[in-house]
Coordinates of C-alpha atoms and ligand atoms in Angstrom, one line a residue:
M1 CA 64.4 -6.8 -31.0
A2 CA 62.1 -4.7 -29.1
D3 CA 59.5 -5.1 -31.8
I4 CA 59.7 -9.1 -31.4
K5 CA 58.8 -9.2 -27.8
Q6 CA 56.1 -6.9 -28.1
E7 CA 54.6 -8.5 -31.1
I8 CA 54.8 -11.4 -29.3
T9 CA 53.7 -10.6 -25.9
R10 CA 50.3 -9.2 -27.3
R11 CA 49.2 -12.9 -29.0
R12 CA 46.8 -15.0 -27.9
T13 CA 46.3 -18.1 -30.1
F14 CA 43.4 -20.0 -28.5
A15 CA 41.2 -23.2 -29.9
I16 CA 37.0 -23.2 -29.6
I17 CA 35.1 -26.3 -29.2
S18 CA 31.5 -27.2 -28.9
H19 CA 28.9 -29.9 -29.3
P20 CA 27.3 -28.8 -32.7
D21 CA 24.8 -26.1 -32.8
A22 CA 26.2 -24.9 -29.4
G23 CA 27.1 -21.5 -30.9
K24 CA 30.5 -21.8 -31.9
T25 CA 30.1 -20.0 -35.1
T26 CA 27.8 -17.4 -33.5
L27 CA 30.4 -16.5 -30.9
T28 CA 33.3 -16.6 -33.2
E29 CA 31.3 -14.1 -35.6
K30 CA 30.8 -11.9 -32.7
F31 CA 34.8 -11.8 -31.6
L32 CA 35.5 -10.8 -34.9
L33 CA 32.5 -8.2 -34.9
Y34 CA 34.2 -6.4 -31.8
G35 CA 37.6 -6.8 -33.8
G36 CA 36.4 -5.1 -36.3
A37 CA 37.7 -7.9 -38.8
I38 CA 33.4 -8.0 -40.3
A39 CA 31.4 -5.3 -40.4
L40 CA 28.0 -7.4 -40.3
A41 CA 27.6 -10.5 -37.8
G42 CA 25.9 -13.2 -39.9
S43 CA 29.0 -13.1 -42.7
V44 CA 30.7 -16.0 -41.0
K45 CA 28.5 -18.6 -41.3
G46 CA 24.7 -17.9 -42.8
K47 CA 22.7 -21.0 -43.1
K48 CA 19.7 -18.9 -43.9
N49 CA 21.4 -15.5 -45.9
A50 CA 23.4 -19.1 -47.7
R51 CA 26.9 -17.0 -47.8
H52 CA 29.6 -19.2 -47.4
A53 CA 31.3 -20.1 -44.2
V54 CA 34.7 -19.0 -43.7
S55 CA 35.6 -22.4 -42.3
D56 CA 33.4 -24.4 -45.0
W57 CA 35.9 -25.7 -47.5
M58 CA 34.7 -28.6 -48.5
E59 CA 31.4 -29.7 -49.9
I60 CA 30.7 -32.5 -47.9
E61 CA 30.5 -29.8 -44.5
K62 CA 27.7 -28.2 -46.5
Q63 CA 25.7 -31.0 -47.3
R64 CA 26.3 -32.5 -43.8
G65 CA 26.3 -29.0 -41.8
I66 CA 28.8 -29.8 -39.7
S67 CA 32.4 -28.6 -39.5
V68 CA 34.5 -31.5 -40.7
T69 CA 38.0 -29.5 -41.0
S70 CA 39.5 -26.9 -38.6
S71 CA 40.1 -23.2 -39.8
V72 CA 42.4 -20.5 -38.4
M73 CA 41.0 -16.7 -38.4
Q74 CA 43.3 -13.9 -37.3
F75 CA 42.0 -10.2 -36.3
Q76 CA 43.2 -7.7 -33.7
Y77 CA 41.3 -6.3 -30.5
D78 CA 42.0 -3.9 -27.7
G79 CA 45.9 -4.0 -28.5
Y80 CA 45.7 -8.0 -28.9
C81 CA 46.6 -10.0 -32.0
I82 CA 44.4 -13.3 -31.8
N83 CA 44.4 -16.2 -33.5
I84 CA 41.3 -18.6 -33.3
L85 CA 41.7 -21.8 -34.7
D86 CA 38.1 -23.6 -35.3
T87 CA 37.7 -27.1 -34.4
P88 CA 35.3 -30.1 -36.2
G89 CA 32.4 -30.5 -34.2
H90 CA 31.7 -34.0 -34.8
Q91 CA 33.7 -36.3 -32.9
D92 CA 34.5 -38.4 -35.6
F93 CA 37.1 -35.8 -36.4
S94 CA 38.2 -35.7 -33.0
E95 CA 42.1 -36.6 -34.3
D96 CA 41.8 -33.5 -36.2
T97 CA 40.4 -31.5 -32.9
Y98 CA 43.5 -33.0 -30.9
R99 CA 46.2 -31.9 -33.9
T100 CA 44.9 -28.1 -33.4
L101 CA 44.8 -28.3 -30.0
M102 CA 48.6 -28.7 -30.2
A103 CA 48.8 -25.2 -31.8
A104 CA 46.5 -23.7 -29.5
D105 CA 47.7 -21.9 -25.9
S106 CA 44.1 -22.4 -24.6
A107 CA 40.4 -23.6 -25.5
V108 CA 37.1 -22.3 -25.3
M109 CA 34.7 -24.6 -24.7
V110 CA 30.8 -23.3 -25.9
I111 CA 28.1 -25.0 -24.1
D112 CA 24.1 -24.8 -24.5
A113 CA 22.5 -23.0 -21.2
A114 CA 19.7 -25.5 -22.2
K115 CA 21.4 -28.9 -22.9
G116 CA 24.6 -28.8 -21.0
V117 CA 27.3 -31.2 -21.8
E118 CA 26.6 -33.1 -24.7
P119 CA 28.3 -36.3 -26.0
Q120 CA 30.8 -34.3 -28.1
T121 CA 31.6 -31.7 -26.0
R122 CA 32.3 -34.9 -23.4
K123 CA 34.5 -36.4 -26.5
L124 CA 36.2 -33.3 -27.6
F125 CA 37.1 -32.0 -23.9
K126 CA 38.7 -35.2 -23.1
V127 CA 41.0 -34.7 -26.2
C128 CA 41.9 -31.5 -24.2
L129 CA 42.6 -33.0 -21.2
L130 CA 45.2 -34.8 -23.1
R131 CA 46.9 -31.2 -23.5
D132 CA 46.7 -29.7 -20.2
I133 CA 46.2 -26.5 -21.7
P134 CA 43.5 -23.8 -20.1
I135 CA 39.8 -24.1 -20.6
F136 CA 37.6 -21.8 -20.5
T137 CA 33.6 -22.0 -20.7
F138 CA 31.1 -19.8 -22.1
I139 CA 27.6 -21.1 -21.5
N140 CA 25.4 -19.7 -24.2
K141 CA 22.0 -19.0 -25.3
M142 CA 20.8 -17.4 -22.1
D143 CA 18.1 -15.4 -23.6
R144 CA 16.1 -18.7 -24.1
E145 CA 15.0 -20.9 -21.4
A146 CA 18.0 -22.5 -19.8
R147 CA 18.8 -24.9 -16.8
S148 CA 19.6 -23.6 -13.7
P149 CA 23.1 -22.7 -13.4
Y150 CA 24.0 -24.7 -10.6
D151 CA 23.0 -27.5 -12.5
L152 CA 25.1 -26.7 -15.3
L153 CA 28.2 -26.4 -13.3
D154 CA 27.8 -29.5 -11.3
E155 CA 27.3 -31.4 -14.6
I156 CA 30.5 -29.8 -16.2
E157 CA 32.5 -30.5 -12.9
N158 CA 31.0 -34.6 -12.7
E159 CA 31.0 -35.2 -16.4
L160 CA 34.2 -33.7 -17.6
G161 CA 36.1 -33.8 -13.9
I162 CA 37.6 -30.3 -13.9
Q163 CA 36.8 -27.6 -11.0
T164 CA 34.6 -24.3 -12.4
Y165 CA 34.9 -21.0 -11.5
P166 CA 31.9 -18.8 -12.6
V167 CA 33.3 -15.4 -13.5
N168 CA 30.0 -14.2 -13.5
W169 CA 26.4 -15.1 -12.7
P170 CA 23.3 -15.0 -14.8
I171 CA 19.9 -13.3 -13.6
G172 CA 17.1 -15.0 -15.0
C173 CA 16.7 -16.8 -18.5
G174 CA 14.8 -16.4 -21.4
K175 CA 12.5 -14.1 -21.8
E176 CA 13.3 -12.8 -17.8
F177 CA 17.1 -12.9 -18.7
K178 CA 18.0 -9.5 -17.0
G179 CA 21.6 -9.7 -17.3
V180 CA 24.6 -11.3 -15.4
Y181 CA 26.6 -10.2 -12.4
D182 CA 30.3 -9.7 -12.5
R183 CA 31.8 -11.4 -9.4
G184 CA 35.1 -9.7 -9.5
R185 CA 33.9 -6.4 -10.2
K186 CA 30.8 -6.3 -8.4
E187 CA 29.0 -5.0 -11.0
I188 CA 25.6 -5.9 -12.8
L189 CA 25.6 -5.8 -16.4
A190 CA 21.5 -5.7 -17.2
F191 CA 20.7 -7.0 -20.5
Q192 CA 18.6 -4.6 -22.6
A193 CA 17.6 -6.3 -26.3
V194 CA 17.2 -3.0 -28.1
G195 CA 15.6 -2.9 -31.7
D196 CA 18.2 -4.6 -34.0
T197 CA 20.5 -5.7 -31.9
A198 CA 18.3 -8.6 -31.2
N199 CA 19.4 -10.6 -33.8
G200 CA 23.1 -9.3 -33.2
Q201 CA 23.7 -7.1 -35.9
Q202 CA 25.4 -4.5 -33.7
E203 CA 27.1 -4.1 -30.5
V204 CA 24.4 -4.3 -27.4
P205 CA 24.8 -1.5 -25.1
I206 CA 25.5 -2.6 -21.4
I207 CA 24.0 -0.4 -18.4
E208 CA 26.1 -1.3 -15.2
A209 CA 24.8 -1.3 -11.7
D210 CA 25.8 -2.2 -8.2
L211 CA 24.3 -5.0 -6.3
N212 CA 23.7 -2.4 -3.4
D213 CA 22.1 0.1 -5.6
G214 CA 18.5 0.9 -4.3
S215 CA 17.8 1.7 -8.2
L216 CA 18.6 -2.4 -8.7
A217 CA 15.2 -3.5 -8.2
A218 CA 13.8 -1.5 -10.8
L219 CA 16.0 -2.4 -13.4
I220 CA 16.0 -6.4 -12.5
G221 CA 12.9 -6.7 -10.8
E222 CA 12.6 -7.2 -6.7
G223 CA 12.0 -11.0 -6.9
H224 CA 15.4 -11.3 -9.4
C225 CA 17.4 -9.0 -6.7
Q226 CA 16.8 -11.2 -3.8
A227 CA 17.7 -14.5 -5.4
L228 CA 20.8 -12.8 -7.1
R229 CA 22.0 -11.6 -3.7
D230 CA 21.2 -15.1 -2.3
D231 CA 23.0 -16.7 -4.8
V232 CA 26.1 -14.1 -4.5
E233 CA 26.0 -15.4 -0.7
L234 CA 26.3 -18.7 -1.5
L235 CA 28.7 -18.8 -4.4
D236 CA 31.2 -16.8 -2.4
G237 CA 30.9 -19.0 0.3
A238 CA 30.4 -22.7 -1.2
G239 CA 32.2 -22.3 -4.5
Y240 CA 35.8 -23.0 -5.4
E241 CA 38.4 -19.9 -5.0
F242 CA 39.7 -18.6 -8.3
D243 CA 43.0 -20.0 -8.6
M244 CA 44.9 -18.8 -11.3
D245 CA 47.8 -21.7 -11.3
A246 CA 44.4 -24.4 -11.5
V247 CA 43.3 -22.3 -14.2
R248 CA 46.7 -22.1 -16.2
H249 CA 47.2 -26.2 -15.8
G250 CA 43.7 -26.6 -16.9
R251 CA 42.1 -28.1 -13.3
L252 CA 39.9 -25.0 -13.1
S253 CA 37.5 -23.5 -15.9
P254 CA 36.5 -20.2 -15.7
V255 CA 32.7 -20.1 -16.7
F256 CA 31.1 -16.8 -18.2
F257 CA 27.4 -16.6 -19.0
G258 CA 26.1 -15.2 -21.7
S259 CA 24.2 -14.9 -25.5
A260 CA 26.5 -14.9 -28.4
L261 CA 23.1 -14.0 -30.7
T262 CA 22.0 -11.3 -29.0
N263 CA 25.8 -10.1 -28.2
F264 CA 25.2 -10.2 -24.6
G265 CA 28.4 -11.1 -22.4
V266 CA 30.4 -11.5 -25.4
E267 CA 32.6 -8.7 -24.9
P268 CA 33.2 -9.0 -21.1
F269 CA 34.0 -12.6 -21.9
L270 CA 36.8 -11.8 -24.7
K271 CA 38.3 -8.8 -22.5
E272 CA 38.6 -11.5 -19.3
F273 CA 39.6 -14.3 -21.1
L274 CA 42.5 -12.0 -22.9
N275 CA 43.6 -11.0 -19.8
M276 CA 43.5 -14.5 -18.1
T277 CA 45.5 -16.3 -20.9
S278 CA 48.9 -15.8 -21.9
S279 CA 50.9 -15.1 -24.7
P280 CA 52.7 -17.7 -26.2
L281 CA 54.7 -20.3 -24.2
P282 CA 57.7 -22.0 -23.9
R283 CA 57.3 -25.3 -25.7
A284 CA 59.3 -28.8 -25.7
S285 CA 61.8 -30.1 -28.2
D286 CA 64.2 -32.7 -28.2
K287 CA 67.0 -30.3 -27.0
G288 CA 64.7 -29.0 -24.1
E289 CA 62.3 -25.8 -24.2
I290 CA 62.4 -23.2 -26.4
D291 CA 61.5 -19.9 -25.6
P292 CA 59.1 -18.0 -27.8
F293 CA 61.3 -15.2 -27.6
R294 CA 64.5 -16.3 -29.0
P295 CA 64.5 -14.6 -32.2
E296 CA 65.5 -17.4 -34.2
F297 CA 62.1 -18.4 -36.6
S298 CA 61.1 -22.3 -35.4
A299 CA 57.3 -23.9 -36.3
F300 CA 55.6 -27.3 -36.4
V301 CA 53.3 -28.6 -38.7
F302 CA 49.9 -29.7 -37.2
K303 CA 47.1 -30.0 -40.4
I304 CA 47.6 -30.1 -43.9
Q305 CA 44.8 -29.2 -45.8
A306 CA 44.1 -30.3 -49.6
N307 CA 42.0 -28.3 -52.3
M308 CA 41.2 -25.0 -50.3
N309 CA 41.1 -23.7 -53.7
K310 CA 39.6 -26.2 -56.0
A311 CA 41.0 -24.2 -59.2
H312 CA 44.4 -24.8 -58.3
R313 CA 44.3 -28.2 -56.4
D314 CA 46.7 -26.7 -54.1
R315 CA 47.7 -28.1 -50.9
V316 CA 48.2 -26.1 -47.6
A317 CA 50.6 -26.9 -44.5
F318 CA 49.4 -25.5 -41.5
M319 CA 52.2 -24.3 -38.7
R320 CA 52.3 -23.1 -35.3
I321 CA 55.1 -20.6 -35.1
C322 CA 56.8 -21.3 -31.6
S323 CA 59.5 -18.8 -31.8
G324 CA 61.2 -15.8 -33.1
K325 CA 59.4 -14.1 -36.6
F326 CA 58.8 -15.1 -39.9
E327 CA 59.3 -13.1 -42.9
K328 CA 58.4 -13.5 -46.6
G329 CA 60.9 -15.6 -48.7
M330 CA 63.1 -16.6 -45.9
E331 CA 65.0 -19.5 -46.0
V332 CA 64.3 -22.2 -43.4
Y333 CA 65.4 -25.7 -42.4
H334 CA 63.1 -28.5 -42.9
V335 CA 64.6 -31.0 -40.1
Q336 CA 62.6 -34.1 -41.2
G337 CA 63.2 -33.6 -45.2
G338 CA 66.6 -32.6 -44.3
K339 CA 67.0 -29.9 -46.7
K340 CA 66.8 -25.9 -46.7
I341 CA 63.5 -24.7 -48.3
K342 CA 62.0 -21.5 -49.0
L343 CA 58.4 -20.8 -47.9
S344 CA 56.2 -20.3 -50.4
Q345 CA 53.0 -18.3 -50.9
P346 CA 52.6 -17.5 -46.8
Q347 CA 49.5 -17.0 -45.9
Q348 CA 47.1 -16.1 -43.2
L349 CA 43.2 -16.1 -43.0
M350 CA 41.7 -13.0 -41.9
A351 CA 38.0 -13.0 -41.2
Q352 CA 36.7 -13.8 -44.6
E353 CA 39.7 -13.1 -46.6
R354 CA 42.9 -15.4 -47.2
E355 CA 46.2 -13.0 -47.0
I356 CA 49.5 -13.3 -48.5
I357 CA 51.6 -12.2 -45.2
D358 CA 54.8 -10.4 -45.1
E359 CA 55.6 -11.3 -41.5
A360 CA 54.4 -13.5 -38.9
Y361 CA 55.8 -13.6 -34.9
A362 CA 55.4 -16.7 -32.4
G363 CA 52.1 -17.5 -31.7
D364 CA 50.9 -17.4 -35.3
I365 CA 49.5 -19.8 -37.5
I366 CA 50.5 -19.4 -41.0
G367 CA 49.7 -21.7 -43.9
V368 CA 52.3 -22.4 -46.9
F369 CA 52.2 -23.9 -50.0
D370 CA 53.0 -27.6 -49.6
P371 CA 54.2 -29.5 -52.7
G372 CA 53.9 -32.5 -51.2
I373 CA 57.2 -32.4 -49.1
F374 CA 55.5 -31.7 -45.4
S375 CA 54.0 -34.3 -43.1
I376 CA 51.8 -33.6 -39.6
G377 CA 54.4 -33.4 -36.9
D378 CA 57.2 -31.9 -39.0
T379 CA 59.7 -29.2 -37.7
L380 CA 60.7 -25.6 -39.1
V381 CA 63.6 -23.9 -38.1
A382 CA 66.0 -20.9 -38.8
P383 CA 69.0 -22.5 -40.8
G384 CA 71.7 -23.4 -38.1
C385 CA 69.4 -24.2 -35.4
K386 CA 69.4 -28.0 -34.6
F387 CA 66.4 -29.0 -32.6
E388 CA 63.0 -30.4 -33.1
Y389 CA 59.4 -30.1 -31.9
G390 CA 58.1 -33.4 -30.3
G391 CA 56.1 -35.1 -33.1
I392 CA 52.2 -35.2 -33.2
P393 CA 51.0 -38.7 -32.1
T394 CA 48.6 -40.8 -34.3
F395 CA 45.2 -41.8 -32.7
A396 CA 44.5 -45.7 -32.6
P397 CA 42.2 -46.2 -35.3
E398 CA 38.7 -47.7 -34.3
H399 CA 37.2 -49.0 -37.6
F400 CA 39.1 -50.7 -40.5
N401 CA 38.1 -51.1 -44.4
R402 CA 39.6 -53.0 -47.2
V403 CA 39.9 -50.0 -49.9
T404 CA 40.1 -51.2 -53.9
Q405 CA 39.7 -49.1 -56.8
V406 CA 36.8 -50.0 -59.0
D407 CA 38.2 -49.4 -62.2
T408 CA 41.9 -50.6 -62.5
M409 CA 43.0 -48.5 -64.8
K410 CA 43.1 -45.6 -62.8
R411 CA 45.6 -47.0 -60.5
K412 CA 47.9 -44.1 -60.8
Q413 CA 45.0 -41.6 -59.4
F414 CA 43.9 -43.9 -56.6
V415 CA 48.0 -44.4 -55.3
K416 CA 48.1 -40.6 -55.3
G417 CA 44.9 -39.7 -53.8
M418 CA 44.8 -42.2 -51.1
T419 CA 48.3 -41.3 -50.2
Q420 CA 47.7 -37.6 -50.4
I421 CA 44.7 -38.2 -48.2
A422 CA 46.7 -40.0 -45.6
Q423 CA 49.6 -37.4 -45.7
E424 CA 46.8 -34.8 -44.5
G425 CA 46.4 -37.3 -41.7
A426 CA 42.4 -37.8 -43.0
I427 CA 42.6 -41.4 -42.7
Q428 CA 45.6 -44.1 -41.9
I429 CA 46.6 -46.7 -44.5
F430 CA 48.1 -49.8 -43.9
Q431 CA 49.6 -52.3 -46.0
E432 CA 50.6 -56.2 -45.7
L433 CA 54.4 -56.5 -44.9
G434 CA 56.3 -56.0 -48.0
G435 CA 52.9 -55.4 -49.8
G436 CA 52.0 -52.4 -52.4
M437 CA 49.1 -50.9 -52.7
E438 CA 47.0 -53.4 -54.7
E439 CA 45.2 -53.9 -51.5
V440 CA 44.8 -51.0 -48.8
I441 CA 43.2 -51.6 -45.3
V442 CA 42.2 -48.0 -44.3
G443 CA 41.8 -47.2 -40.8
V444 CA 40.0 -44.4 -39.0
V445 CA 39.1 -43.4 -35.5
G446 CA 35.5 -42.2 -36.9
T447 CA 33.1 -43.6 -39.5
L448 CA 32.5 -40.4 -40.9
Q449 CA 36.1 -40.3 -42.1
F450 CA 35.0 -43.4 -44.6
D451 CA 32.6 -41.2 -46.3
V452 CA 35.2 -38.2 -46.5
L453 CA 37.4 -40.7 -48.2
E454 CA 35.0 -41.8 -50.7
Y455 CA 33.8 -38.4 -51.6
R456 CA 37.1 -37.1 -52.2
L457 CA 38.6 -39.7 -53.9
K458 CA 35.7 -39.3 -56.5
N459 CA 35.3 -35.8 -56.6
E460 CA 39.0 -34.5 -56.5
Y461 CA 40.8 -37.8 -58.0
G462 CA 37.9 -39.1 -60.2
V463 CA 38.6 -42.4 -58.5
D464 CA 35.7 -44.8 -57.7
I465 CA 36.2 -47.2 -54.8
R466 CA 34.5 -50.2 -53.1
M467 CA 35.1 -50.6 -49.3
E468 CA 34.7 -53.7 -47.4
G469 CA 34.3 -53.6 -43.5
L470 CA 36.8 -55.6 -41.6
P471 CA 36.5 -57.5 -38.2
Y472 CA 39.3 -55.5 -36.6
E473 CA 38.9 -53.3 -33.9
Y474 CA 42.1 -52.8 -32.4
I475 CA 45.6 -51.7 -33.2
R476 CA 49.3 -51.8 -31.9
W477 CA 52.2 -49.8 -32.9
I478 CA 55.2 -52.6 -32.4
E479 CA 57.9 -50.5 -30.7
N480 CA 60.9 -53.2 -30.8
T481 CA 63.9 -51.9 -32.6
E482 CA 66.1 -54.6 -32.1
E483 CA 68.1 -55.7 -35.3
D484 CA 67.0 -59.5 -35.5
F485 CA 63.3 -58.6 -34.6
D486 CA 61.0 -60.5 -37.1
P487 CA 57.4 -59.8 -36.9
K488 CA 57.0 -63.1 -38.8
R489 CA 58.4 -65.2 -35.8
L490 CA 55.6 -63.7 -33.3
N491 CA 53.3 -65.9 -31.8
L492 CA 49.8 -64.8 -32.8
T493 CA 46.4 -65.9 -32.8
S494 CA 45.0 -67.0 -36.3
D495 CA 42.9 -64.0 -36.5
T496 CA 45.4 -61.4 -35.7
R497 CA 47.4 -59.7 -38.8
R498 CA 50.6 -58.0 -39.1
I499 CA 50.7 -54.9 -41.3
Q500 CA 52.8 -51.6 -41.7
D501 CA 52.2 -48.1 -42.3
L502 CA 52.9 -45.2 -44.6
K503 CA 56.1 -44.6 -42.7
G504 CA 57.2 -48.4 -42.9
R505 CA 56.3 -48.8 -39.1
L506 CA 55.0 -52.3 -37.9
L507 CA 51.9 -53.0 -36.5
L508 CA 49.3 -55.5 -35.3
I509 CA 45.4 -55.4 -36.0
F510 CA 43.3 -57.7 -33.6
A511 CA 39.7 -58.6 -33.5
N512 CA 39.3 -58.3 -29.9
E513 CA 41.6 -57.3 -26.7
W514 CA 41.7 -61.3 -26.1
S515 CA 44.0 -61.5 -29.0
I516 CA 46.1 -58.8 -27.8
R517 CA 46.5 -60.6 -24.3
W518 CA 47.6 -63.4 -26.3
A519 CA 50.4 -61.9 -28.1
E520 CA 51.6 -60.1 -25.3
E521 CA 51.6 -63.5 -22.9
H522 CA 52.8 -65.9 -25.8
N523 CA 55.9 -62.9 -27.2
P524 CA 57.2 -61.8 -23.8
E525 CA 59.9 -59.5 -25.7
L526 CA 56.9 -57.8 -27.7
K527 CA 56.4 -53.9 -26.9
L528 CA 53.2 -53.0 -28.0
S529 CA 52.0 -48.8 -28.2
E530 CA 48.5 -47.5 -28.3
F531 CA 50.1 -44.4 -30.4
G532 CA 52.0 -44.1 -33.8
R533 CA 55.1 -42.0 -32.6
Ligands
G4P1 P1 27.6 -24.3 -34.2 O1 28.6 -23.6 -34.9 O2 27.8 -24.6 -32.8 O3 27.2 -25.7 -35.1 O4 26.3 -23.3 -33.7 P2 25.8 -21.9 -34.8 O5 26.7 -20.6 -34.1 O6 25.8 -22.1 -35.8 O7 24.5 -21.6 -33.6 C1 23.7 -22.7 -33.9 C2 22.4 -22.2 -33.6 O8 22.1 -21.6 -32.5 C3 22.1 -21.2 -34.6 O9 20.3 -21.1 -34.8 C4 22.2 -19.7 -34.1 O10 21.8 -18.8 -34.6 C5 21.6 -20.1 -32.8 N1 22.1 -19.6 -31.9 C6 23.6 -19.2 -31.3 N2 23.8 -18.4 -30.1 C7 22.6 -18.2 -29.7 C8 22.1 -17.4 -28.6 O11 23.0 -16.9 -27.5 N3 21.0 -17.6 -28.4 C9 20.2 -18.0 -29.1 N4 18.6 -18.0 -29.1 N5 20.2 -18.8 -30.4 C10 21.6 -18.8 -30.6 P3 20.0 -21.8 -36.6 O12 18.5 -21.3 -36.5 O13 20.1 -23.4 -36.3 O14 20.9 -20.8 -37.9 P4 20.7 -19.7 -38.6 O15 19.7 -20.0 -39.5 O16 20.7 -18.6 -37.3 O17 22.3 -19.5 -38.9

């Protein structure tokens, strides 16, 4: 029992988000480097050295140079056991990011110091806000010309609506980058690019110096010395107070400046971050909050990933353990399936390797072989436990296509491919009320998902499809549960369509907001929702 408590207490599980190219991969790689999980930086993703990225499972990601799906990595550092959840950098996959955030206890947001808040930072950040989790900001690329740190903080506060607290403060940038001042410790970490460390292949040495130390000017220059003393005075006088409670609730973001490429500021950030974040927290279930330290295992599925291994055509369900301990060969109860099952081939990603594991604890993410029984949001518990975690809501799609197969002989593959890709949550599929799979309406949040669908059906299922845009823009789930409720009797505009999703839930799709209002005004009993729950 004692070791379960100890193991869970040392867990930290966080997601990392950024606009593409801000440096998320480089930062992750440096974390792994400090954790000793990889020997040489540049091996997580090397665009130049053409090594495969850990997170690049799908061809399409490589083609487009974006990370479409999210991956999970675990490493050890300073007594902590850390689970990093990578998220897709593209806004078209923000639903995937949302599901990943459901499995995380905090998030790290990486921002390019020259660019500030970018469109996808904004969109992904909004997704973070839906969860109220602590958000830590790493302002990256200080070794290059950067915008004023005041401007950057203002922009984060104004555009993202969160308060900021700079934990450290940069001294210069680009060629003049001298290091950072640690406000808590009242120390300077001086930046020194030495030989090979300039490209971040090794750990960078850090020289510490006091703000009132006479030798400081020699280290960072007289001009920087004065500017820094002024900045620190201003920050201490005019900035937000550090308030841990506000951090815990996602209202105040601790901000760190650094340079992932040169390794500067990465380790101090990691240390502070681990110290400020908490071990796994209790999670809400239909029977109240479940304490992570209770010994009985429980988990929920937040992601399903197909074809991680092309040769085996396997499908892996990723679950976040929320309480207790998982042991290999253990029997668990799958609440939604109503059955006891053995979780087969439990695995974890350790940097580049996938490893079969023997045990895992609350806070960890494990992937198990999925013979097609799991759906996103499913709960698994130790036999005898009777509760389930709240499901993961489905985002309302904003784009709709009618999808048909080109070769009608390949019907079986078409139905299988469409259903599996929808179960993974990569697309949503809808049908006419009582209709079959002859004609399928596919809904997506971002149009890039259509490309993924087309690509995957062709490459994984050997099916060519035809897609035709539909003029709908809004979707609402019907929440009426009355027995005599009949969607055919609804009074709707002629361009509104009644459909159902894979779970048989009723929906309406609308061409414009006016039609939604019409439906609401002419059917007072109708209950509509923007989320599929
Ligand atoms: P992402 O995962 O957020 O998309 O970003 P990634 O880490 O791939 O970084 C994008 C580019 O920015 C890479 O250059 C990377 O080397 C560079 N970069 C990351 N952090 C820093 C930093 O602190 N300082 C500087 N100067 N550059 C940084 P690239 O040329 O596009 O790729 P590569 O050929 O180096 O792999």
